[in-house]
Coordinates of N, CA and C in Angstrom, one line a residue:
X300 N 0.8 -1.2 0.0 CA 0.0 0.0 0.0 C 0.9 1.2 0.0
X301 N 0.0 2.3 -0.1 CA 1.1 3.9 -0.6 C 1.0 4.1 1.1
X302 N 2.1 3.3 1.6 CA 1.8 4.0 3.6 C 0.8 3.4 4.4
X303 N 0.8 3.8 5.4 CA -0.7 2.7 6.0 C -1.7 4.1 6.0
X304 N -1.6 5.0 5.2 CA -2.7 6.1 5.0 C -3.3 5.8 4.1
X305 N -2.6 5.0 2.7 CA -3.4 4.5 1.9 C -3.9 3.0 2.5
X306 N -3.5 2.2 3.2 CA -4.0 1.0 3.5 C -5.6 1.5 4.4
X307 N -5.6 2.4 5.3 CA -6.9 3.0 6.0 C -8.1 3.5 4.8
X308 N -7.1 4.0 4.2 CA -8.3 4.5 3.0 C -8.6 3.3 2.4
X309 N -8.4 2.3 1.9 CA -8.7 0.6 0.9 C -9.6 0.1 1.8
X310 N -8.8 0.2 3.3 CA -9.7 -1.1 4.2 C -11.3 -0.1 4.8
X311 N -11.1 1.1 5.0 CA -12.0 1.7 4.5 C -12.8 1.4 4.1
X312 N -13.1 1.8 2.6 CA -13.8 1.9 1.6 C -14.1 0.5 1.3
X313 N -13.5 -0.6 1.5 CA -13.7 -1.9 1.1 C -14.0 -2.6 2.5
X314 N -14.4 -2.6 3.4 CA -15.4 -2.4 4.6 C -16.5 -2.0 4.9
X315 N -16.6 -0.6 4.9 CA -17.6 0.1 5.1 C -18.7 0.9 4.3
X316 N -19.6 1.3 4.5 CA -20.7 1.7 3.6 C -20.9 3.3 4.3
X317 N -21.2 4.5 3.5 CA -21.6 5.6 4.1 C -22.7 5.5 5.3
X318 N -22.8 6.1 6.6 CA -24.1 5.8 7.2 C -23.4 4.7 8.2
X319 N -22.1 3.6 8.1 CA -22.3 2.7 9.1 C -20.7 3.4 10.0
X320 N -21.4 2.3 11.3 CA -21.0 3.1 12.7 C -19.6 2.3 12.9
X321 N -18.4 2.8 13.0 CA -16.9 2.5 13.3 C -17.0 2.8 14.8
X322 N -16.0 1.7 15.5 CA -15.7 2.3 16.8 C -14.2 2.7 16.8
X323 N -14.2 3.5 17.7 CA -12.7 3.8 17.7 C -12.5 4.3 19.4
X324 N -11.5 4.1 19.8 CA -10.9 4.4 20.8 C -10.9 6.2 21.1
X325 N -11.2 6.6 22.3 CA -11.5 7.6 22.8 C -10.4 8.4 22.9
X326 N -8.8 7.8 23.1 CA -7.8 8.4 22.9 C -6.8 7.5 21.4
X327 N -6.8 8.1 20.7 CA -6.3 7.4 19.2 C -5.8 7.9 18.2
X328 N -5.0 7.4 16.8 CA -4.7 8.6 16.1 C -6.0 9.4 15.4
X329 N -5.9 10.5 14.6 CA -6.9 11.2 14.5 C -7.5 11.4 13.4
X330 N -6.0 11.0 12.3 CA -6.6 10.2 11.1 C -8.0 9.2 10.7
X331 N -7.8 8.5 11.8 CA -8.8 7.4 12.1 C -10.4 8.0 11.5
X332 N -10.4 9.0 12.3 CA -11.9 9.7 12.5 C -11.8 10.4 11.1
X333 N -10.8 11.4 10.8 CA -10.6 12.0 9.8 C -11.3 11.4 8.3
X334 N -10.7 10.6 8.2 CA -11.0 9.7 7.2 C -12.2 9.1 6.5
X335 N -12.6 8.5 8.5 CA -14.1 7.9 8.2 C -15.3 9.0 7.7
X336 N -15.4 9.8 8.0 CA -16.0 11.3 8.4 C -16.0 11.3 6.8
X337 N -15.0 11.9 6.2 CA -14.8 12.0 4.9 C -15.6 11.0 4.0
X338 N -15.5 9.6 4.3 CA -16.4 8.3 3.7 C -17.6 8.7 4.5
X339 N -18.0 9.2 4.9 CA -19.7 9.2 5.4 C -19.9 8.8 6.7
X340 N -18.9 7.7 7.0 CA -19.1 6.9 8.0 C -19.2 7.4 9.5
X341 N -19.7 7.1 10.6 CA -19.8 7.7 11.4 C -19.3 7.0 12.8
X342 N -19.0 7.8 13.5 CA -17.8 7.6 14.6 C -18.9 6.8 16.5
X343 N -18.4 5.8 16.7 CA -19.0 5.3 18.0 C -17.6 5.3 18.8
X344 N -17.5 6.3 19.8 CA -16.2 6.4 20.3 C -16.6 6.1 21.8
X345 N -15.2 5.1 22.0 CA -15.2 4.0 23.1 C -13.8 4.5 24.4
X346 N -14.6 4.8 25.5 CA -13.7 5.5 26.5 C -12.9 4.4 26.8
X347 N -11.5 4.8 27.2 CA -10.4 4.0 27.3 C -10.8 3.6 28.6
X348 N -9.9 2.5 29.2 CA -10.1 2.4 30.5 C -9.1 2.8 31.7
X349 N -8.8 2.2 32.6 CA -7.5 3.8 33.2 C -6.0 2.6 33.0
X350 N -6.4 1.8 32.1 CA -4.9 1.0 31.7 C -4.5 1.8 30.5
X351 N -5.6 2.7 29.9 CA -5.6 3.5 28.7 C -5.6 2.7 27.2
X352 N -6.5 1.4 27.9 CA -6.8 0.7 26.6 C -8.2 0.6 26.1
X353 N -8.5 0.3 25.3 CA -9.8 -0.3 24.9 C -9.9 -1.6 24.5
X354 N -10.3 -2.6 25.5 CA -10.0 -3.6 25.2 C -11.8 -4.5 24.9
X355 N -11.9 -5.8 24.9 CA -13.3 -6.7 24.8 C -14.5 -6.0 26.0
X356 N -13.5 -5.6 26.7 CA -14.9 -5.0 28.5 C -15.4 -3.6 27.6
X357 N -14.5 -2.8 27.3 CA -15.3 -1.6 26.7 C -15.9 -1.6 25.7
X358 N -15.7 -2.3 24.6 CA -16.5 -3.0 23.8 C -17.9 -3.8 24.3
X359 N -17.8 -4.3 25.0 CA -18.8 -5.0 25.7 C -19.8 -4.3 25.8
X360 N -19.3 -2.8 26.8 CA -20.1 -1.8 27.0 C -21.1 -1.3 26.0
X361 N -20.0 -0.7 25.1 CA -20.9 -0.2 24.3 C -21.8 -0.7 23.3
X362 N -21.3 -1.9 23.1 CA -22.2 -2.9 22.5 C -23.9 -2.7 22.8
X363 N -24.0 -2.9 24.6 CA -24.7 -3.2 25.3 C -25.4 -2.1 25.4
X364 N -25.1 -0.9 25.5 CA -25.4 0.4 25.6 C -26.4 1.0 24.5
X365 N -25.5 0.3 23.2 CA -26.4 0.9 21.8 C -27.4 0.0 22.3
X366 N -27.2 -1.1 22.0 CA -28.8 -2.4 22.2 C -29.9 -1.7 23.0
X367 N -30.0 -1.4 23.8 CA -30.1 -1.0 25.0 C -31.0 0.2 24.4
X368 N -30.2 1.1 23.9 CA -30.8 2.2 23.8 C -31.5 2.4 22.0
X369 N -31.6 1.1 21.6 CA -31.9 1.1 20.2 C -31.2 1.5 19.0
X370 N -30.3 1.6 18.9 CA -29.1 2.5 18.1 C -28.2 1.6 17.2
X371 N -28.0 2.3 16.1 CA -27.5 0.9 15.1 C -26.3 0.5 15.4
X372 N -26.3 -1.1 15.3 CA -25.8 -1.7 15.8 C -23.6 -0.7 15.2
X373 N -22.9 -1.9 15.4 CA -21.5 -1.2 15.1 C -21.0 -2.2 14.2
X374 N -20.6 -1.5 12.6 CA -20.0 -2.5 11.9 C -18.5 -2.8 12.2
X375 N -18.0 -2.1 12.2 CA -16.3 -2.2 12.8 C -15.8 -1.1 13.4
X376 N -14.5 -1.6 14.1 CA -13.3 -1.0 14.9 C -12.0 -1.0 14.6
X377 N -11.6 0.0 14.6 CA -10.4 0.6 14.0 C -9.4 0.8 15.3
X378 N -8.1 -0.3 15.5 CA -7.6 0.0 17.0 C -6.0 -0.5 16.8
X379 N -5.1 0.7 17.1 CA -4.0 0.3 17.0 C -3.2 0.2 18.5
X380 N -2.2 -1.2 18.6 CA -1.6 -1.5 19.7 C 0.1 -2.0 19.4
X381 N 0.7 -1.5 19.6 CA 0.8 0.0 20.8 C 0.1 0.7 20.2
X382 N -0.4 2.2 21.3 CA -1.5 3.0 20.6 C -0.5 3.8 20.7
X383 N -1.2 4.9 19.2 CA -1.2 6.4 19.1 C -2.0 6.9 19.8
X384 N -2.6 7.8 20.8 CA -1.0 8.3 21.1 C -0.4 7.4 22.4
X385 N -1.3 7.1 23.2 CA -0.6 6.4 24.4 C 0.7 6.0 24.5
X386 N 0.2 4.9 23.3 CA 1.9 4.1 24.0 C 1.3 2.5 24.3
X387 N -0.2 2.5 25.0 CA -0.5 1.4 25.7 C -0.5 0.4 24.8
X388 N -0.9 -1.3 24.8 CA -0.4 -2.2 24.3 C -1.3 -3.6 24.8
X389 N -2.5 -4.1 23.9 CA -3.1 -4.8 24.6 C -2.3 -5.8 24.9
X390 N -2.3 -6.9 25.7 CA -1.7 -8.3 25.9 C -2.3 -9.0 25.1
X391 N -1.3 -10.7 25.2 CA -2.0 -11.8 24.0 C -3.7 -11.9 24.7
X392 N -3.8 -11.9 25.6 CA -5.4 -12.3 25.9 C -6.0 -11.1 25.8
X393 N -5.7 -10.4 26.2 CA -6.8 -9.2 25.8 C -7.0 -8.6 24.5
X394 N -6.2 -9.0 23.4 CA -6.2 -8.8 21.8 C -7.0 -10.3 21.8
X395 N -6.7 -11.5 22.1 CA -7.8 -12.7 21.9 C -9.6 -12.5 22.0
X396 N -9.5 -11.9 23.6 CA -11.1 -11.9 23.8 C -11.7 -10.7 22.6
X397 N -10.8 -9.5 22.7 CA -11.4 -8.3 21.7 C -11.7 -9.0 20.2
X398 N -10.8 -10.1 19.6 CA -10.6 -10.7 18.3 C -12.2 -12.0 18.5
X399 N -12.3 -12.3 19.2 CA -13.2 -13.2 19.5 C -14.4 -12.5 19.5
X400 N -14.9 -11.1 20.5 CA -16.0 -10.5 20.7 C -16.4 -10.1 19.1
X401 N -15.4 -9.4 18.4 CA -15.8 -8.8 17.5 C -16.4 -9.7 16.0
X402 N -15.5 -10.9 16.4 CA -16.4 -12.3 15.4 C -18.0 -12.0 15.9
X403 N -17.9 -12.7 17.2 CA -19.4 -13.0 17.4 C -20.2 -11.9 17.2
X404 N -19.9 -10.6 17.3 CA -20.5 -9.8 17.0 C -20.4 -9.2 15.6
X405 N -19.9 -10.0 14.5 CA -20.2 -9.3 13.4 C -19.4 -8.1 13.1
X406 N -18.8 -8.1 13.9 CA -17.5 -6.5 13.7 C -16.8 -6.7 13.2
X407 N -16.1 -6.2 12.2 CA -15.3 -6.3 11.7 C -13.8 -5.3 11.9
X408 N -13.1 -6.5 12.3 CA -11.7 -5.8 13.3 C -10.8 -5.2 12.5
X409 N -10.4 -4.2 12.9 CA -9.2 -4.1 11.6 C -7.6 -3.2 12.5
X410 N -6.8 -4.2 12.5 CA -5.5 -4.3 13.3 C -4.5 -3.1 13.2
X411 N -4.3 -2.3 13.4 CA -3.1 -1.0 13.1 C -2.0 -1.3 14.0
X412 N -1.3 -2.0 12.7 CA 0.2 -2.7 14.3 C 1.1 -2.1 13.5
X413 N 1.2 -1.0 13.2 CA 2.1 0.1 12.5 C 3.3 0.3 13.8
X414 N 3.5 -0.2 15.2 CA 4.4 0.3 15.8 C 5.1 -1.2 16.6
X415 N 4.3 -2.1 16.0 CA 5.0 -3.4 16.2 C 6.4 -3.6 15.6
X416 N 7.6 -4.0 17.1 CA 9.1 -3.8 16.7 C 9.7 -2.9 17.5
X417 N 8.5 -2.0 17.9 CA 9.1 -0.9 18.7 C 8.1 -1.3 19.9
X418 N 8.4 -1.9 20.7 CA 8.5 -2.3 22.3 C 9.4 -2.2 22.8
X419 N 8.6 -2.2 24.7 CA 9.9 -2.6 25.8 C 9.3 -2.6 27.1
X420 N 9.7 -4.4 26.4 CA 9.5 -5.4 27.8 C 8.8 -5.8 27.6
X421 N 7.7 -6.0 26.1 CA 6.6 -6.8 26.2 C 6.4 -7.3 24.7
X422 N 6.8 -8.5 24.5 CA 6.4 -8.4 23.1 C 4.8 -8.0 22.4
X423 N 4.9 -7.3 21.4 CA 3.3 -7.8 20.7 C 2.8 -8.4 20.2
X424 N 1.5 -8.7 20.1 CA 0.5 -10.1 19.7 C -0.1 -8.9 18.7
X425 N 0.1 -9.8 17.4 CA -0.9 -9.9 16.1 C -2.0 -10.4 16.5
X426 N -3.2 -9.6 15.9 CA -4.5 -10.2 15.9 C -4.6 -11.4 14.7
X427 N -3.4 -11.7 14.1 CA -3.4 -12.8 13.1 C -3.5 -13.9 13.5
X428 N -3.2 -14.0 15.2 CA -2.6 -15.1 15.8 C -4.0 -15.7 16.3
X429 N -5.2 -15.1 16.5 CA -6.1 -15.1 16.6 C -7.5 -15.1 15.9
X430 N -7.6 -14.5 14.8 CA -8.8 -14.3 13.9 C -8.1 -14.3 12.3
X431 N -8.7 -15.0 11.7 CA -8.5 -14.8 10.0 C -9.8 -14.1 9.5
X432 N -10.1 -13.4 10.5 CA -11.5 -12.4 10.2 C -10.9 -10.9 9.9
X433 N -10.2 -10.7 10.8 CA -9.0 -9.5 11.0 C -8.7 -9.0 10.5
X434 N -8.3 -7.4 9.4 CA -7.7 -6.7 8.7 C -6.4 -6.1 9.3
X435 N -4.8 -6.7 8.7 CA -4.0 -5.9 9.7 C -3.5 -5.2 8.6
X436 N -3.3 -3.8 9.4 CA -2.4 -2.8 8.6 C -1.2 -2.8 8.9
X437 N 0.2 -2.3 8.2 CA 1.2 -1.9 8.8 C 2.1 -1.4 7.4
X438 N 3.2 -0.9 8.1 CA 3.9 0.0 7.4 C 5.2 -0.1 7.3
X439 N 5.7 0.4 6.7 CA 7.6 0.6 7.1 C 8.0 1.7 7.4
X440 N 6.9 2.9 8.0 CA 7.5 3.7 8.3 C 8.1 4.2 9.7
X441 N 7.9 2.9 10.6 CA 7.7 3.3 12.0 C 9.3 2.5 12.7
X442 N 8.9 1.1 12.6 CA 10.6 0.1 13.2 C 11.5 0.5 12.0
X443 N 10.9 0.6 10.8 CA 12.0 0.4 9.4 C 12.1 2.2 8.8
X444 N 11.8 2.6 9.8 CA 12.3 4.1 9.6 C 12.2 4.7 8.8
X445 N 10.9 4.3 7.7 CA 11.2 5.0 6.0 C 9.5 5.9 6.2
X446 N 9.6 6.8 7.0 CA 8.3 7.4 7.0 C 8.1 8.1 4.9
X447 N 9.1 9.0 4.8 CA 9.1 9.6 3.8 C 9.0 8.6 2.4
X448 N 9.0 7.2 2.8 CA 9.3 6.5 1.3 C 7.7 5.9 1.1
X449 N 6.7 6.1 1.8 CA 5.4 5.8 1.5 C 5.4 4.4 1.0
X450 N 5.1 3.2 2.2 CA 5.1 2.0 1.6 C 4.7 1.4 3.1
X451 N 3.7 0.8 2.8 CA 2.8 -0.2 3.8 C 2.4 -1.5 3.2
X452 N 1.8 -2.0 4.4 CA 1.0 -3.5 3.6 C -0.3 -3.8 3.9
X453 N -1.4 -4.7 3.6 CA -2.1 -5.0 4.5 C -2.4 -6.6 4.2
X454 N -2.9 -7.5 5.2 CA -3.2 -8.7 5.4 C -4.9 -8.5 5.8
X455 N -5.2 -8.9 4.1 CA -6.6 -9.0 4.0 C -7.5 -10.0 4.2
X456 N -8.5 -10.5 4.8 CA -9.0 -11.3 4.9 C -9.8 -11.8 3.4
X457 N -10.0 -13.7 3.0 CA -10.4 -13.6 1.8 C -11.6 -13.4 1.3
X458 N -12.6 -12.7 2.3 CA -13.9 -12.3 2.0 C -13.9 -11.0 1.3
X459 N -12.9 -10.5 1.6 CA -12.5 -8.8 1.1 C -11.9 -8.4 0.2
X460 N -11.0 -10.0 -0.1 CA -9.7 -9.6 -1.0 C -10.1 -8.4 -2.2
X461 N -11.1 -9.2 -3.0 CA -11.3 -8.9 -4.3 C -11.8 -7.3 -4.4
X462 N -12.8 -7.1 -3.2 CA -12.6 -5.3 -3.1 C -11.6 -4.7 -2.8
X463 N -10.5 -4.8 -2.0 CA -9.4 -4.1 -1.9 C -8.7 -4.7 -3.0
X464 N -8.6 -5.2 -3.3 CA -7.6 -5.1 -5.1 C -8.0 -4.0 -6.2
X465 N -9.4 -3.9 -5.9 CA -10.4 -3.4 -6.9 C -9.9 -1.8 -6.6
X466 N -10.5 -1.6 -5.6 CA -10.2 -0.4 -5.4 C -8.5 0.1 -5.1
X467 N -7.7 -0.9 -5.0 CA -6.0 -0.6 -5.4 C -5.9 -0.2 -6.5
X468 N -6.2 -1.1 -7.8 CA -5.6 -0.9 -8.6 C -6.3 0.4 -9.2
X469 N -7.6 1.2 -8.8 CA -8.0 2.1 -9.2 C -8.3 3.1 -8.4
X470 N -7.2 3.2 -6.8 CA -6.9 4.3 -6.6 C -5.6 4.6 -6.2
X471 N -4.7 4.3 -6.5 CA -3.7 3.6 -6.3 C -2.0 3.4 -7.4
X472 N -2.9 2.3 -8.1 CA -2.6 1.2 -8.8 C -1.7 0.6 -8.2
X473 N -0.5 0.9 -7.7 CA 0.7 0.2 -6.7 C 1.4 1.3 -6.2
X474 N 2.1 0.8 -4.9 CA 3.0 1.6 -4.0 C 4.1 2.2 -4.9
X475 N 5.1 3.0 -4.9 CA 5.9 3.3 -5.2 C 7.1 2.3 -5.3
X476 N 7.3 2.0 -6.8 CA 8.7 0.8 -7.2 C 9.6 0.7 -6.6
X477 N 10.1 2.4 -6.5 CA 11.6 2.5 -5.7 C 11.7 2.4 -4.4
X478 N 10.2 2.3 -3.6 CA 10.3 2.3 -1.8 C 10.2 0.8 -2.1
X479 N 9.6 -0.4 -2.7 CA 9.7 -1.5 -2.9 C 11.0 -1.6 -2.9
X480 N 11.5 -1.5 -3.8 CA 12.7 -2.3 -4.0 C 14.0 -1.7 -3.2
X481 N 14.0 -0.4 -2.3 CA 14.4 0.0 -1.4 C 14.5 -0.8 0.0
X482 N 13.0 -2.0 0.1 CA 12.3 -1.7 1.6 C 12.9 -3.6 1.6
X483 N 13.5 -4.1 0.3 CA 14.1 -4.9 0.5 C 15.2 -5.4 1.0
X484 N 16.2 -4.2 1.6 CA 17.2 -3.8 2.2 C 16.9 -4.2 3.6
X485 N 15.5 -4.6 4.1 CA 15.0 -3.8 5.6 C 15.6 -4.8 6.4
X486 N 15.2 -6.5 5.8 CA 15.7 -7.7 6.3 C 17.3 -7.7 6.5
X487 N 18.0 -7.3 5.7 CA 19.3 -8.0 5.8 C 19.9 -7.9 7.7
X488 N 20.9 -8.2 7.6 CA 21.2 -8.4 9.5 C 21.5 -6.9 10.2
X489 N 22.7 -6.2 9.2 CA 22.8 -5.5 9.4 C 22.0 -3.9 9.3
X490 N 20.7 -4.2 8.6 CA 19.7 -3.6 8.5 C 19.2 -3.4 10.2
X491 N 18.9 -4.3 10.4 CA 18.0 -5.4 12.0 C 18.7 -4.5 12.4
X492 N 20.1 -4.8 12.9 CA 21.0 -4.2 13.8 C 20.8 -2.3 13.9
X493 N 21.3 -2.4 13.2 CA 20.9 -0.6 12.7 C 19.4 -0.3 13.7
X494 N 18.2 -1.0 13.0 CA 17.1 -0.7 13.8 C 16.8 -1.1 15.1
X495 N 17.9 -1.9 15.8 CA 17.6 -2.4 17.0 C 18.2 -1.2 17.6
X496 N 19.3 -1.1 17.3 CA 19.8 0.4 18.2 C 19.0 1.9 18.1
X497 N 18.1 1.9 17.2 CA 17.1 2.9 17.0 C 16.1 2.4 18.3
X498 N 16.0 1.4 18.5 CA 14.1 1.2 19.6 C 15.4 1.4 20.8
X499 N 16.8 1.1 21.0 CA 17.5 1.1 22.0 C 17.4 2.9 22.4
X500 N 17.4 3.3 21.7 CA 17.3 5.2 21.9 C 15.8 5.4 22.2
X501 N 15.4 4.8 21.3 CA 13.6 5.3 21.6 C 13.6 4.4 23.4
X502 N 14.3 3.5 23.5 CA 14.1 3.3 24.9 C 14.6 4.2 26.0
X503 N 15.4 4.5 25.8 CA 16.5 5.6 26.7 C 15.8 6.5 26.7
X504 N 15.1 7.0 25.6 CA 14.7 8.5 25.9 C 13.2 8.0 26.8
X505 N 12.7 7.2 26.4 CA 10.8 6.9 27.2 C 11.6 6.9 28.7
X506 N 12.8 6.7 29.3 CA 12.9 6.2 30.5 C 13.1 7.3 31.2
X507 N 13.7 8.4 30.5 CA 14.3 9.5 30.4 C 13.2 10.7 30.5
X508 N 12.2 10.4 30.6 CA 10.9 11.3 30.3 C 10.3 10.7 31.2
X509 N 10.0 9.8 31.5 CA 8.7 8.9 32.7 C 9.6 9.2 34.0
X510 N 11.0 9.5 33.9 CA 11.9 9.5 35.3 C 11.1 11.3 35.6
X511 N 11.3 12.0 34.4 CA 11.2 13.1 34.7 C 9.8 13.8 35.5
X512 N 9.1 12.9 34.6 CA 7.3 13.0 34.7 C 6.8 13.1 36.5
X513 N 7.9 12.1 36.9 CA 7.8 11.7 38.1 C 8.2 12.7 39.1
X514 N 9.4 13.8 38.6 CA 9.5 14.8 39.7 C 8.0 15.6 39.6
X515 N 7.1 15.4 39.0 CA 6.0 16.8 38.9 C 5.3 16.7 40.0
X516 N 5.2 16.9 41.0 CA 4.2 16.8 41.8 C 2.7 16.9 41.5
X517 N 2.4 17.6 41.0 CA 1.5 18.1 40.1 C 0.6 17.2 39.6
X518 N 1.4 16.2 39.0 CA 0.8 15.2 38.0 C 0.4 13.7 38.8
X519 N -0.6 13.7 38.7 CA -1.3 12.3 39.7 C -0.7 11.1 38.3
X520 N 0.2 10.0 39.2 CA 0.5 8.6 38.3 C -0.4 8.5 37.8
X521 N -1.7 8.2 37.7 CA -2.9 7.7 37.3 C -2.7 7.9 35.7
X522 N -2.5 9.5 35.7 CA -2.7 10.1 34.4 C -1.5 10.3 34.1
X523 N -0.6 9.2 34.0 CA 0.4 9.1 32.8 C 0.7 7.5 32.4
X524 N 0.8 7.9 30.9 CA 0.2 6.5 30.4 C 1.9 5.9 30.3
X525 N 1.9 4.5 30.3 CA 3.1 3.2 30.2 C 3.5 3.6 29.0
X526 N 3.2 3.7 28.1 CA 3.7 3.8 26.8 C 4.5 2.3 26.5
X527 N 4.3 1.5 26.3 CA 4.6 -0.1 26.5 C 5.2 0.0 25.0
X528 N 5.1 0.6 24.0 CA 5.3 0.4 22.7 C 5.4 2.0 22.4
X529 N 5.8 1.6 21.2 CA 5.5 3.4 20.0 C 6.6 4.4 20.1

């Protein structure tokens, strides 16, 4: 994909219908909304919890909440872990039950692991590992450092394929040749290494800022988020 901006826009448009209801996390990137808004689509926004996630419980809620109050139902959720902006990071079970709820309920999930690679202390779980219902996005602009070279991917489910091809090759047509054949470089070892010492700085500095956060008196722990990833 042309970035995971064009992968949001495909999975989009080859998901959703003008009129239907997306959930999205109450602290998230802002794109997200941006986007849908633009496609018609309309925003059901799901209050974090004080781990600063959105996980199957808040889903649950609001599930229950529309029912409840008569309100159309939710065709899908748009949720990336590590989050933008947080930082927060669901676990393998709490990405399971969310991947599971969203089957049985007809939702259609769609994965933004755009910052998977850049952790610490906890690896991340793919919603791959769990649901072949699943839409994951991602990119190489985030671990593989190529914001400016516009080149993403997405792992479509095969109910969907043939509309996101459709709509690739005709808005689209393909990502840019030279970030492809650029982004083939990413694997080699010495590539790896290079980028391990990049999350090794991105670590230094999170530790370096959370030490600091901590002189503020001011600021109640509650309200500063882990940042587990990103």
């Amino acid at each position: 994909t042309t970035g995971s901006s064009g992968g949001f826009l495909l999975a989009f448009t080859g998901c959703f219908d003008a009129g239907d209801f997306v959930a999205i996390a109450s602290s998230g990137y802002p794109c997200y909304r941006n986007i849908l808004s633009a496609l018609g689509c309309k925003m059901a926004t799901v209050p974090i919890n004080e781990e600063f996630k959105l996980t199957a419980n808040e889903l649950k809620m609001e599930i229950a909440r529309r029912k409840e109050a008569g309100e159309t139902p939710l065709k899908g959720l748009i949720l990336s872990s590590p989050s933008n902006p947080t930082g927060s990071m669901l676990n393998p079970e709490e990405l399971k039950a969310l991947c599971f709820l969203c089957e049985e309920e007809h939702i259609q999930f769609l994965s933004d692991e755009i910052y998977h690679g850049i952790s610490y202390g906890t690896k991340e779980a793919t919603a791959l590992e769990f649901s072949s219902k699943a839409l994951i996005i991602n990119s190489f602009s985030k671990y593989y450092s190529m914001s400016g070279w516009r080149l993403g991917w997405m792992i479509v489910p095969e109910n969907i394929l043939d509309a996101i091809n459709s709509l690739q090759q005709n808005m689209f047509i393909n990502a840019p040749t030279i970030s492809q054949t650029a982004a083939l470089k990413c694997w080699d070892d010495d590539t790896i290494e290079e980028l391990e010492q990049h999350v090794a700085k991105y670590r230094t500095s999170r530790q370096l800022i959370l030490d600091q956060l901590k002189k503020f008196k001011e600021l109640d722990p509650k309200n500063i988020a882990p940042a587990d990833g990103g």
